[in-house]
Coordinates of N, CA and C in Angstrom, one line a residue:
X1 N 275.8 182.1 188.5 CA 274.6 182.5 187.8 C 275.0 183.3 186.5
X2 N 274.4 183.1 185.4 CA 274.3 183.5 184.0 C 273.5 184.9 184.3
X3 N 274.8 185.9 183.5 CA 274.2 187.0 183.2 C 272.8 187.1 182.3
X4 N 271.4 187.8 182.9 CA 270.5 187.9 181.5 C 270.7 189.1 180.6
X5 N 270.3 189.1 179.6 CA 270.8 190.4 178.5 C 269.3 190.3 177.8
X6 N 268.8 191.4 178.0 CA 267.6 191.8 177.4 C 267.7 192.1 175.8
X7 N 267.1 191.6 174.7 CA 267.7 192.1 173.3 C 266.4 192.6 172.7
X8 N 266.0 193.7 172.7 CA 264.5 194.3 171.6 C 264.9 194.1 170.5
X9 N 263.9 193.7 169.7 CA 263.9 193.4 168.1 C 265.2 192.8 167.9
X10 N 264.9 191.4 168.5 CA 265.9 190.5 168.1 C 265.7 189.5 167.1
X11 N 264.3 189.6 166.2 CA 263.9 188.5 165.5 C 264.9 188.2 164.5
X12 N 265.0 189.4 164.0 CA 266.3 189.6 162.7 C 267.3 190.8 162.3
X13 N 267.7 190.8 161.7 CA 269.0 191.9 161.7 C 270.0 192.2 162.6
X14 N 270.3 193.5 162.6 CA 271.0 193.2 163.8 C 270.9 193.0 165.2
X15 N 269.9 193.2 165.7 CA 269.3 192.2 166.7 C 269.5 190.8 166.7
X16 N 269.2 190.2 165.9 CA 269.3 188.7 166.1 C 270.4 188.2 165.9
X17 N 271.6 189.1 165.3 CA 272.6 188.5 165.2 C 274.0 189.4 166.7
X18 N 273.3 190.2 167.0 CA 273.5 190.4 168.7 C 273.1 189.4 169.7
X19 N 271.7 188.9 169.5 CA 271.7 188.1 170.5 C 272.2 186.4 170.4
X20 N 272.5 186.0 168.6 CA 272.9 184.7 169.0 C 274.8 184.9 169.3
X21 N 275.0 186.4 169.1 CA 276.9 186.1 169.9 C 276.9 186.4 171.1
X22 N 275.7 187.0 171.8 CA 275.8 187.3 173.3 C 275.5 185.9 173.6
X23 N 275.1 185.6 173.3 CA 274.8 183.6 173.7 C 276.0 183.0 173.7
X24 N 276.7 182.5 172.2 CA 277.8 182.5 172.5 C 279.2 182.7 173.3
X25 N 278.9 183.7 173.7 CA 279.9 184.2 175.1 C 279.3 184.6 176.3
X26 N 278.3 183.4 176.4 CA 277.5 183.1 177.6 C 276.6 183.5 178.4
X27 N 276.0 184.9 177.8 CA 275.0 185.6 178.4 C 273.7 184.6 178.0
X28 N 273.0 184.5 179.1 CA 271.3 184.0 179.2 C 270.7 185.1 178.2
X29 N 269.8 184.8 177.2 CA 269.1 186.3 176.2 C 267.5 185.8 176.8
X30 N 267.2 186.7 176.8 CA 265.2 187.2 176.6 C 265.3 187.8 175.1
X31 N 264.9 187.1 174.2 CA 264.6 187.6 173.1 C 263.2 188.2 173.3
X32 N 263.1 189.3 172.2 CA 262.1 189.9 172.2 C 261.5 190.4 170.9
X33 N 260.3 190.5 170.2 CA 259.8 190.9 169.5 C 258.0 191.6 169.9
X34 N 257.6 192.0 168.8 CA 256.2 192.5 168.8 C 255.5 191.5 168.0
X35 N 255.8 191.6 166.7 CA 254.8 190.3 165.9 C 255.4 189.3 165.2
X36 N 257.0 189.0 165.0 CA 257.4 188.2 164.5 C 258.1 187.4 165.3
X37 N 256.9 186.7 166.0 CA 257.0 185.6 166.9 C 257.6 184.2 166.0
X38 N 257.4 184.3 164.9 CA 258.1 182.6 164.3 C 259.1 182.6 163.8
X39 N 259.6 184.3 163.2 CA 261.2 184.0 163.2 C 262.1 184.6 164.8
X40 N 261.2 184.9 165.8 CA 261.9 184.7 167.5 C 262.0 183.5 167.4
X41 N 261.2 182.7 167.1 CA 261.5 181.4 167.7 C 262.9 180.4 166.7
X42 N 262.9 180.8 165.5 CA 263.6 180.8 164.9 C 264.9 181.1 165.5
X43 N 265.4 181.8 165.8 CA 266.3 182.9 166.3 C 266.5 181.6 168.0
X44 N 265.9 181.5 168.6 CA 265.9 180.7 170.1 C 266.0 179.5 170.0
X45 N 265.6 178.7 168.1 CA 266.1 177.3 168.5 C 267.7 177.5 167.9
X46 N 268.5 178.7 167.3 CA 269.8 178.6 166.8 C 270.5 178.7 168.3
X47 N 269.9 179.4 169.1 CA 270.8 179.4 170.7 C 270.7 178.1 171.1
X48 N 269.4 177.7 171.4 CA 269.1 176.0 172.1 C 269.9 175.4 171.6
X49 N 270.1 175.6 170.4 CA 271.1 174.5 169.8 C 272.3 174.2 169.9
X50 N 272.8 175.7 169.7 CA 274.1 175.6 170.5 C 274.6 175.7 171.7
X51 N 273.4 175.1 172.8 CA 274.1 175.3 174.3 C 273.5 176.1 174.9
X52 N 273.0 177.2 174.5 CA 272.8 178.7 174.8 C 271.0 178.6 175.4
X53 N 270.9 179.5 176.6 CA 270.0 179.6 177.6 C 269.2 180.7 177.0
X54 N 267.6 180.8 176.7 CA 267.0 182.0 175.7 C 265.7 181.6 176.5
X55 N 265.2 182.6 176.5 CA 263.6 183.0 176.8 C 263.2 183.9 175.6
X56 N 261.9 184.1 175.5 CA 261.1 184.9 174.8 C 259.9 186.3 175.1
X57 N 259.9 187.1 175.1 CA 259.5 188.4 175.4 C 258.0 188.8 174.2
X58 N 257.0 189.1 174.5 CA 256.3 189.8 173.0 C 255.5 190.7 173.9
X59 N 256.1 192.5 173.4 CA 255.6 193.3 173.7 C 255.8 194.5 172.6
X60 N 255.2 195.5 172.6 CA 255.1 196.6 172.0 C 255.7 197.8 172.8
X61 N 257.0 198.5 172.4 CA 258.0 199.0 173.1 C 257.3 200.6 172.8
X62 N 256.3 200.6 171.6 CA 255.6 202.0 172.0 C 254.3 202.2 173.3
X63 N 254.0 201.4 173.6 CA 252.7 200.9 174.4 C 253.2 200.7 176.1
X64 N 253.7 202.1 176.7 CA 254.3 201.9 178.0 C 253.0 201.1 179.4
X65 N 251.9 201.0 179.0 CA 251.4 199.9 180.0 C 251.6 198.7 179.7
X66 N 251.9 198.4 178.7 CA 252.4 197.0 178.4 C 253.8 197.0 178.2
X67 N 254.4 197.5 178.3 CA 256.2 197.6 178.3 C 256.2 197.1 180.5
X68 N 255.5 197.8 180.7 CA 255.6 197.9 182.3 C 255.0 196.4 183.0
X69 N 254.2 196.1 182.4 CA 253.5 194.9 182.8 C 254.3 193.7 182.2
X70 N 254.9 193.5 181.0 CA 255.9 192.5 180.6 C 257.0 192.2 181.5
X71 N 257.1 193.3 181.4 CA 258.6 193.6 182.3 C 259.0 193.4 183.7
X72 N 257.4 193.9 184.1 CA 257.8 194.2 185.6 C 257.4 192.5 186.1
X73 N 256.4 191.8 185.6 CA 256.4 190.3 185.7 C 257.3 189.3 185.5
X74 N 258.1 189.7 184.5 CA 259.5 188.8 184.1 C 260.4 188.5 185.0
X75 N 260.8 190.2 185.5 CA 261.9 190.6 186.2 C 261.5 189.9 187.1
X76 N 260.2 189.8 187.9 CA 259.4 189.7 189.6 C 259.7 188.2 189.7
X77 N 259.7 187.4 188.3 CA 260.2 185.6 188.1 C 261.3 185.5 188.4
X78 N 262.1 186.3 187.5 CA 263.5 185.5 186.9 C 264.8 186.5 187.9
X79 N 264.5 187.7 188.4 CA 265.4 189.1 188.6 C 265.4 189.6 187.7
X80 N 266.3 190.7 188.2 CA 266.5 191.7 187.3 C 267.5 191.1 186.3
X81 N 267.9 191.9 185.0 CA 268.5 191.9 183.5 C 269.7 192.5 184.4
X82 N 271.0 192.0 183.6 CA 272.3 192.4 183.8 C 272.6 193.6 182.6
X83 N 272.0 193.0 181.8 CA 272.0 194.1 180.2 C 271.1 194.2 179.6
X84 N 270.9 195.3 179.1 CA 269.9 195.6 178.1 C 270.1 196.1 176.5
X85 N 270.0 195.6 175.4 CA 270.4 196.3 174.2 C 269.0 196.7 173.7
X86 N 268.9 197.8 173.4 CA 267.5 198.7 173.0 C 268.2 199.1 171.6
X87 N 267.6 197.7 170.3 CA 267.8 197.7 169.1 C 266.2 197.9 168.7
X88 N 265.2 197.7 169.2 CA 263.8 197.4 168.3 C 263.8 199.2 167.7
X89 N 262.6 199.2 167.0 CA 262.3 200.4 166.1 C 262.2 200.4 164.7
X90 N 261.5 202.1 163.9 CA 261.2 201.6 163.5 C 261.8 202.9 161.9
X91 N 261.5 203.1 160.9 CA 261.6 203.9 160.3 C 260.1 204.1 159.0
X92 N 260.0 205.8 159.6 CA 258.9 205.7 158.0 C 259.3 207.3 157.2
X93 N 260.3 207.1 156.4 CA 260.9 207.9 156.1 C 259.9 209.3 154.6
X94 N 259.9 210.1 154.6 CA 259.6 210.6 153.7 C 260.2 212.1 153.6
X95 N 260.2 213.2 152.6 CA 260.7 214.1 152.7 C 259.8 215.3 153.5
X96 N 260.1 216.3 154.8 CA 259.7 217.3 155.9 C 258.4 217.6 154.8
X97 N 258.3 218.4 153.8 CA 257.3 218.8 153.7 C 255.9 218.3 153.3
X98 N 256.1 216.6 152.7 CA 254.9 215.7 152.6 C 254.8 214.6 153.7
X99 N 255.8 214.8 154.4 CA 255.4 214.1 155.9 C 254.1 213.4 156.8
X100 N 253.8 212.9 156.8 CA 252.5 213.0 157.3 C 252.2 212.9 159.1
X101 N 251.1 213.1 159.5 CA 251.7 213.6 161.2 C 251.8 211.9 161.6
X102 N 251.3 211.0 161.2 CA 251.1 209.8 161.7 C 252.6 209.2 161.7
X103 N 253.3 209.5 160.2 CA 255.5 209.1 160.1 C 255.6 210.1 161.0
X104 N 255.8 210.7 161.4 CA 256.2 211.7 162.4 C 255.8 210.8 163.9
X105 N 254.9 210.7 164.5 CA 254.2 210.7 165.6 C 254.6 208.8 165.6
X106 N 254.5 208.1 164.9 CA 254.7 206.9 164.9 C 255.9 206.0 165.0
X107 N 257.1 206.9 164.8 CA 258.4 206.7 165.1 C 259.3 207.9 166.0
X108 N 258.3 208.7 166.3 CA 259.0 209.3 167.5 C 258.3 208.5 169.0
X109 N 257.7 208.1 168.8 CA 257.0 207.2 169.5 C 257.4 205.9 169.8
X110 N 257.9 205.2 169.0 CA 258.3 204.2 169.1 C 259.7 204.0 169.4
X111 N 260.6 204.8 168.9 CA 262.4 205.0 168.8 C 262.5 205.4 169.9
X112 N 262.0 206.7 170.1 CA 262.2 207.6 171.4 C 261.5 207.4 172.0
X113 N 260.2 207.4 172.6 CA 259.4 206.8 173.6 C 259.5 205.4 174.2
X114 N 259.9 205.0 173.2 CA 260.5 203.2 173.4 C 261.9 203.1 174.0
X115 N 262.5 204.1 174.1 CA 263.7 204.0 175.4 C 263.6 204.1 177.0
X116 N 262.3 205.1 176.9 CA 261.9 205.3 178.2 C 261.2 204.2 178.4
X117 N 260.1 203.5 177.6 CA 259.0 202.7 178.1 C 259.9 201.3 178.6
X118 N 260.8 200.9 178.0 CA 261.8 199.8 178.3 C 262.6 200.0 179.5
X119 N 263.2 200.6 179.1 CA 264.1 201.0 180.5 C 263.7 201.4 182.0
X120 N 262.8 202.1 181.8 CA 261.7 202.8 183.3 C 261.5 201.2 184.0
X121 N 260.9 200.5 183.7 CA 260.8 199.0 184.9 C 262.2 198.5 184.8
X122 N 262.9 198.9 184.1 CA 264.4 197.8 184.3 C 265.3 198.4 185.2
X123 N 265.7 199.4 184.9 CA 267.0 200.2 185.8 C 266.9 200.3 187.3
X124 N 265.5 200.6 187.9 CA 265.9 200.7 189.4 C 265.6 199.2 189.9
X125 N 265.1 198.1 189.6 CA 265.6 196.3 189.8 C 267.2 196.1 189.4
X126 N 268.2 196.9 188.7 CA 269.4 196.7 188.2 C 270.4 197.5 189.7
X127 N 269.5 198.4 189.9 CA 270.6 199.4 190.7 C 269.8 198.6 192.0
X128 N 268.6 198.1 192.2 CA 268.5 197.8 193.8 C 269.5 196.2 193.9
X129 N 269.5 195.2 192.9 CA 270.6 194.5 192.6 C 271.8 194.4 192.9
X130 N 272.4 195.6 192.9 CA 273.8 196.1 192.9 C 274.1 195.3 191.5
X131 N 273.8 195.3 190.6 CA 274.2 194.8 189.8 C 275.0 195.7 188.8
X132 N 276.6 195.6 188.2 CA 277.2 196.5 188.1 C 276.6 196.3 186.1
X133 N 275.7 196.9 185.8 CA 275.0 196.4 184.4 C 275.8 197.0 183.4
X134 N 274.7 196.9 182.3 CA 275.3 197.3 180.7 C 273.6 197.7 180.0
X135 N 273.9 198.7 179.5 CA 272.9 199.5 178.7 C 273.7 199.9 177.7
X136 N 272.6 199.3 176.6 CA 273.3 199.4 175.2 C 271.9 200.2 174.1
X137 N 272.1 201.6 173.8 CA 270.8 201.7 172.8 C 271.5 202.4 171.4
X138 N 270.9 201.4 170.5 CA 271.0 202.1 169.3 C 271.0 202.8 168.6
X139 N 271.2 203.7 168.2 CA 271.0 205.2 167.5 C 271.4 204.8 165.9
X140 N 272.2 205.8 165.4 CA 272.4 205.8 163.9 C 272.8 206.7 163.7
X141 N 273.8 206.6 162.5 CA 274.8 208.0 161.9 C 273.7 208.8 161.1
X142 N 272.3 208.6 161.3 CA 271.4 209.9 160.7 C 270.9 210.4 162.3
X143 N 271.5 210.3 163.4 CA 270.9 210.9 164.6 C 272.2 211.6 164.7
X144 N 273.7 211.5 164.1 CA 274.7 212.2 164.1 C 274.5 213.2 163.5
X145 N 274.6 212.9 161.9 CA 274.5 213.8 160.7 C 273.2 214.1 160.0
X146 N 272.0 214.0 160.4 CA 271.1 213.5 159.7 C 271.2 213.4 158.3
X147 N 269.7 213.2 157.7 CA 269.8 212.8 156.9 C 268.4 212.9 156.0
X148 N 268.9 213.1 154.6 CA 267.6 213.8 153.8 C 266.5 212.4 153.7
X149 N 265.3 213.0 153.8 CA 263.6 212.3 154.2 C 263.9 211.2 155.3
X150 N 264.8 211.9 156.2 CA 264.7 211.0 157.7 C 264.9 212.3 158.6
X151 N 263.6 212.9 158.6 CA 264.1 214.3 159.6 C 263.1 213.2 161.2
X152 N 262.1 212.5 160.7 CA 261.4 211.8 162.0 C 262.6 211.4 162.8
X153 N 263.1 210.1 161.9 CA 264.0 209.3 162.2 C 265.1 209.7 162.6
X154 N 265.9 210.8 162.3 CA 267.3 211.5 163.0 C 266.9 211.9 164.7
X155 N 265.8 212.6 164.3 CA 265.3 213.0 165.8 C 265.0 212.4 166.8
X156 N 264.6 211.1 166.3 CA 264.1 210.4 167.6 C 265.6 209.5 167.5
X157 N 266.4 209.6 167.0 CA 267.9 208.7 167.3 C 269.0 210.0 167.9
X158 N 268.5 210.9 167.4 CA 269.7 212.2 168.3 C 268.7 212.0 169.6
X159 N 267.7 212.5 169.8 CA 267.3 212.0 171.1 C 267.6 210.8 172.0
X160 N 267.9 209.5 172.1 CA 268.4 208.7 172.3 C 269.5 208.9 172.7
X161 N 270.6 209.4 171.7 CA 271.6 209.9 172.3 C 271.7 210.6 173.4
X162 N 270.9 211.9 173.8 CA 271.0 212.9 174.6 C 270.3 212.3 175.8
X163 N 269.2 210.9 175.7 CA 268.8 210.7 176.8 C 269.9 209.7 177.4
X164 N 270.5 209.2 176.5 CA 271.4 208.3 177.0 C 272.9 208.6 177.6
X165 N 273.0 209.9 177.3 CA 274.5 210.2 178.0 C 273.9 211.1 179.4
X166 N 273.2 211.4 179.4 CA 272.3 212.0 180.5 C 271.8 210.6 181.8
X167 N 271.2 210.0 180.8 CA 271.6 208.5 181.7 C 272.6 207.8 182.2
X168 N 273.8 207.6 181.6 CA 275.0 207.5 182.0 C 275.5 208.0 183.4
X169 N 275.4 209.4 183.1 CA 275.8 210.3 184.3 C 275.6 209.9 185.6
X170 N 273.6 209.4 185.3 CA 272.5 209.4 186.7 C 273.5 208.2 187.1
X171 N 273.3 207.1 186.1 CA 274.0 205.6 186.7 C 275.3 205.0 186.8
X172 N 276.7 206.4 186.8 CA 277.7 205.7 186.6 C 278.3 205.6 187.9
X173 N 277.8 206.1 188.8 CA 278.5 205.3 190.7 C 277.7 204.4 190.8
X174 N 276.6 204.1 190.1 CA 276.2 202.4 190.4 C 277.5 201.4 189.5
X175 N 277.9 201.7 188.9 CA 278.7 201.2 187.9 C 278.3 201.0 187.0
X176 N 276.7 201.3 187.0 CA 276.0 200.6 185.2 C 276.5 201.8 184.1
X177 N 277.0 201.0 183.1 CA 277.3 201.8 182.1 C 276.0 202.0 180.9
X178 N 276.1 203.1 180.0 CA 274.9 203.4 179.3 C 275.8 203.8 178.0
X179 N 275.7 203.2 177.0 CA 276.5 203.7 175.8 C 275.5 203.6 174.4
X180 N 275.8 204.3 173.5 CA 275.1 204.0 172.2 C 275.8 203.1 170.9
X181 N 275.1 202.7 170.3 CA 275.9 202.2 168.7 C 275.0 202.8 167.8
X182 N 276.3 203.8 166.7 CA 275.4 204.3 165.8 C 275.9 203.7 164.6
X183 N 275.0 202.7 164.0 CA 275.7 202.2 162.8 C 275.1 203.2 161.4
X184 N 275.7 202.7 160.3 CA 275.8 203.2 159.2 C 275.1 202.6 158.5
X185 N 275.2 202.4 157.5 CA 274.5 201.5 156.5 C 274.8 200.0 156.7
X186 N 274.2 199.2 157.1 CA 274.4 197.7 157.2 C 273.6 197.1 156.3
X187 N 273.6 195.7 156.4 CA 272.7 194.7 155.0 C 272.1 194.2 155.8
X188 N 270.5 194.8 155.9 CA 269.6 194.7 156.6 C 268.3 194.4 156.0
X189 N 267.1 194.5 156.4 CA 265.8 194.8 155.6 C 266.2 196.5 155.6
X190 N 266.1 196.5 156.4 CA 265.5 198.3 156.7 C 266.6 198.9 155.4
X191 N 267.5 198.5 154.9 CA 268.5 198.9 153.7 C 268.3 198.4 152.7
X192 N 267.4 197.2 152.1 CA 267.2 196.6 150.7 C 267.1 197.3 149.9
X193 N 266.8 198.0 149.9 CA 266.2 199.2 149.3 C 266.3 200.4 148.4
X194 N 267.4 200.6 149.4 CA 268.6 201.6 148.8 C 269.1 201.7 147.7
X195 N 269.4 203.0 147.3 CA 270.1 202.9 145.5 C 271.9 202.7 145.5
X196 N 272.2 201.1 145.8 CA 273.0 200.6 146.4 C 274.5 201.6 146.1
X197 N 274.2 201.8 144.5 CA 275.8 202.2 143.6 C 276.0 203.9 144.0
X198 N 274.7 204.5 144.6 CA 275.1 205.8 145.2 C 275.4 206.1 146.4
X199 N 274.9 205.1 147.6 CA 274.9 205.0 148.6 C 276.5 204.6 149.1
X200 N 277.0 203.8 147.9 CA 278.4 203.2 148.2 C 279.6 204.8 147.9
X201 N 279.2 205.4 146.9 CA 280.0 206.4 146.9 C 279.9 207.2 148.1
X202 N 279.0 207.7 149.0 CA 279.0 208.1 150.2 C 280.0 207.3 151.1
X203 N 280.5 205.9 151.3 CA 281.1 205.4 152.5 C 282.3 204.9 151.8
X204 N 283.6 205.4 152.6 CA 284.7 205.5 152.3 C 284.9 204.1 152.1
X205 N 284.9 203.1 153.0 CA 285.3 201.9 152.7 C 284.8 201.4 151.6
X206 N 283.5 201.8 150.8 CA 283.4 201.4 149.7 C 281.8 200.1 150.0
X207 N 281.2 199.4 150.9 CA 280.8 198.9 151.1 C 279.8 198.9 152.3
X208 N 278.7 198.3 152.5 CA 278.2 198.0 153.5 C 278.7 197.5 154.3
X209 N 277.9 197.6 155.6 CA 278.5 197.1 156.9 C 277.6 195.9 156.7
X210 N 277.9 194.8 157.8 CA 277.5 193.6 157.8 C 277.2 193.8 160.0
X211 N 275.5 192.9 159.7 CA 275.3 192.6 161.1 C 275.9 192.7 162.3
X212 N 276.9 191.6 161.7 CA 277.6 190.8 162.8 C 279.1 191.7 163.4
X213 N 278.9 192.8 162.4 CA 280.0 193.7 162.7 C 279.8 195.2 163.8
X214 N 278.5 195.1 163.8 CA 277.9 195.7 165.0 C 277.7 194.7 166.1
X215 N 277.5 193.4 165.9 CA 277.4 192.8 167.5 C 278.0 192.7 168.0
X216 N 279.6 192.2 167.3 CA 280.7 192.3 167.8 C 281.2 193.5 169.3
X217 N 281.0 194.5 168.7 CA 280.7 196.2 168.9 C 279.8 196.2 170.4
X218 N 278.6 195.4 170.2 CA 278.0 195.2 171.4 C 278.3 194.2 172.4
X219 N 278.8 193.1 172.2 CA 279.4 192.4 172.7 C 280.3 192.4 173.9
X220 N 281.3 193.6 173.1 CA 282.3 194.1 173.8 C 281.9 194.9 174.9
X221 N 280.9 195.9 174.9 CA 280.9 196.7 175.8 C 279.6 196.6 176.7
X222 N 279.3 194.9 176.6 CA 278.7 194.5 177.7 C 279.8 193.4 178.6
X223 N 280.8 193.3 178.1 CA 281.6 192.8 178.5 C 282.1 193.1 180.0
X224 N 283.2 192.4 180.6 CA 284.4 193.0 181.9 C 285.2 194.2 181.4
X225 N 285.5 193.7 180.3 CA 286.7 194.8 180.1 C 286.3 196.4 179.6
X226 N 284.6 196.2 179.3 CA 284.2 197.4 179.1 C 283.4 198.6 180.4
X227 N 283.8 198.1 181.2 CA 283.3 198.8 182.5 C 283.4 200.3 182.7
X228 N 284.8 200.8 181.8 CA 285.4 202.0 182.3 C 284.8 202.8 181.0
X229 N 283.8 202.3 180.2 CA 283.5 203.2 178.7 C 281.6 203.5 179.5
X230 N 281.5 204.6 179.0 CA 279.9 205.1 179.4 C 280.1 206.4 179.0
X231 N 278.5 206.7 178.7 CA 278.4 207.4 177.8 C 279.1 208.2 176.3
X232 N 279.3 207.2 175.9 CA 280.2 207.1 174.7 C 278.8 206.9 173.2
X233 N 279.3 207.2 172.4 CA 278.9 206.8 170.9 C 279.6 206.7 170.1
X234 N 279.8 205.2 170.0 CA 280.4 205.0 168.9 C 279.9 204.1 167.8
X235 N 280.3 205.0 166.4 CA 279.9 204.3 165.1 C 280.5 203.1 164.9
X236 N 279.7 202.7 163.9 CA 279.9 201.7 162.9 C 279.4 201.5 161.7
X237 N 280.5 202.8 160.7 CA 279.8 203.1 159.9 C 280.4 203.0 158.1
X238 N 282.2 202.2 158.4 CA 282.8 202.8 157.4 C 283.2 203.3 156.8
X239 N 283.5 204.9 158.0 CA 284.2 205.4 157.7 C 282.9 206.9 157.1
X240 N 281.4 206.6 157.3 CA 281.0 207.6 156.7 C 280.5 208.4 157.9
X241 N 280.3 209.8 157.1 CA 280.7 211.2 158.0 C 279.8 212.3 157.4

């Protein structure tokens, strides 16, 4: 039986380029999105195509009655997820004192409340399983170091962190491991944006990271060989600090 690997916000970025290499090296994916159902599907005919076994998910990861009801129906079909990578989220960045409560309340909500609302129906189907799993959630080197007009966004990815090595702990005699990836600047949407030629003087290597250089990253430590790594965070950030 094919491992399943749950992927949030897999339509595009680095989500979707996580779940077409977990495909690749043979995990079953549940893609997942909230409203960009035609590039999921997009994303599911590149797996179909090459071989690769994909389902489809559409839920709202801030909305825990419906994170519960997706989930706990899927699971009740198919079993429980062998892995889970908690990439969806979201950023509404502005500077602390014109903030508004709604960028505040709308991505602590979704980043950080969207860890729990995911995870709460998955983990105890993984541990009644015996299934020796992989929990993967994404953070970011502004939940390390933060980072100026992302005071929402740092906090709800340092959180993550803190709930996640705290998680680790609860699930490491099941053998499920729980680890983060905090990338750096990648060539994403969520980065178009950026004032490219200042942003590069900040990262030693001199450049953006690229997608596929974090999936890699994920890959690995849903892997066999990554059994003995939990509660860890590790960048992917070139080098920036």
């Amino acid at each position: 039986m094919n491992k399943k690997v749950l992927v949030t916000g897999s339509s595009r970025g680095i989500g979707r380029e996580i779940a077409i290499l977990l495909a690749k090296e043979g995990f079953d994916i549940v893609l997942h999105c909230n409203k960009n159902i035609s590039s999921l599907n997009e994303v599911k005919n590149v797996i179909t195509e090459n071989g690769g076994n994909c389902d489809i998910l559409k839920f709202d990861i801030s909305n825990r009655v419906q994170c519960r009801e997706v989930l706990e129906d899927y699971i009740g079909q198919n079993g429980s997820f062998y892995g889970v990578v908690l990439n969806a989220g979201i950023n509404k960045d502005n500077v602390f004192p014109a903030m508004e409560d709604d960028e505040w309340d709308n991505v602590i909500n979704t980043n950080l409340n969207g860890f729990y609302n995911v995870l709460k129906p998955i983990v105890m189907p993984m541990i009644q399983s015996r299934v020796k799993g992989r929990i993967i959630a994404m953070t970011s080197v502004s939940g390390i170091t933060g980072n100026r007009g992302q005071t929402n966004y740092s906090a709800s990815k340092a959180g993550i962190i803190g709930a996640s090595k705290s998680l680790a702990l609860e699930l490491a005699k099941r053998g499920i491991t729980v680890n983060c990836i905090a990338p750096g600047v990648i060539e994403t949407d969520m980065t178009k944006d950026l004032p490219k030629e200042e942003v590069l003087k900040l990262i030693p290597m001199k450049r953006f990271g690229k997608p596929q250089e974090v999936a890699s990253l994920a890959a690995y430590l849903l892997g066999e060989n990554a059994s003995y790594i939990t509660g860890q965070v590790i960048s992917v950030n070139g080098g920036l600090c």
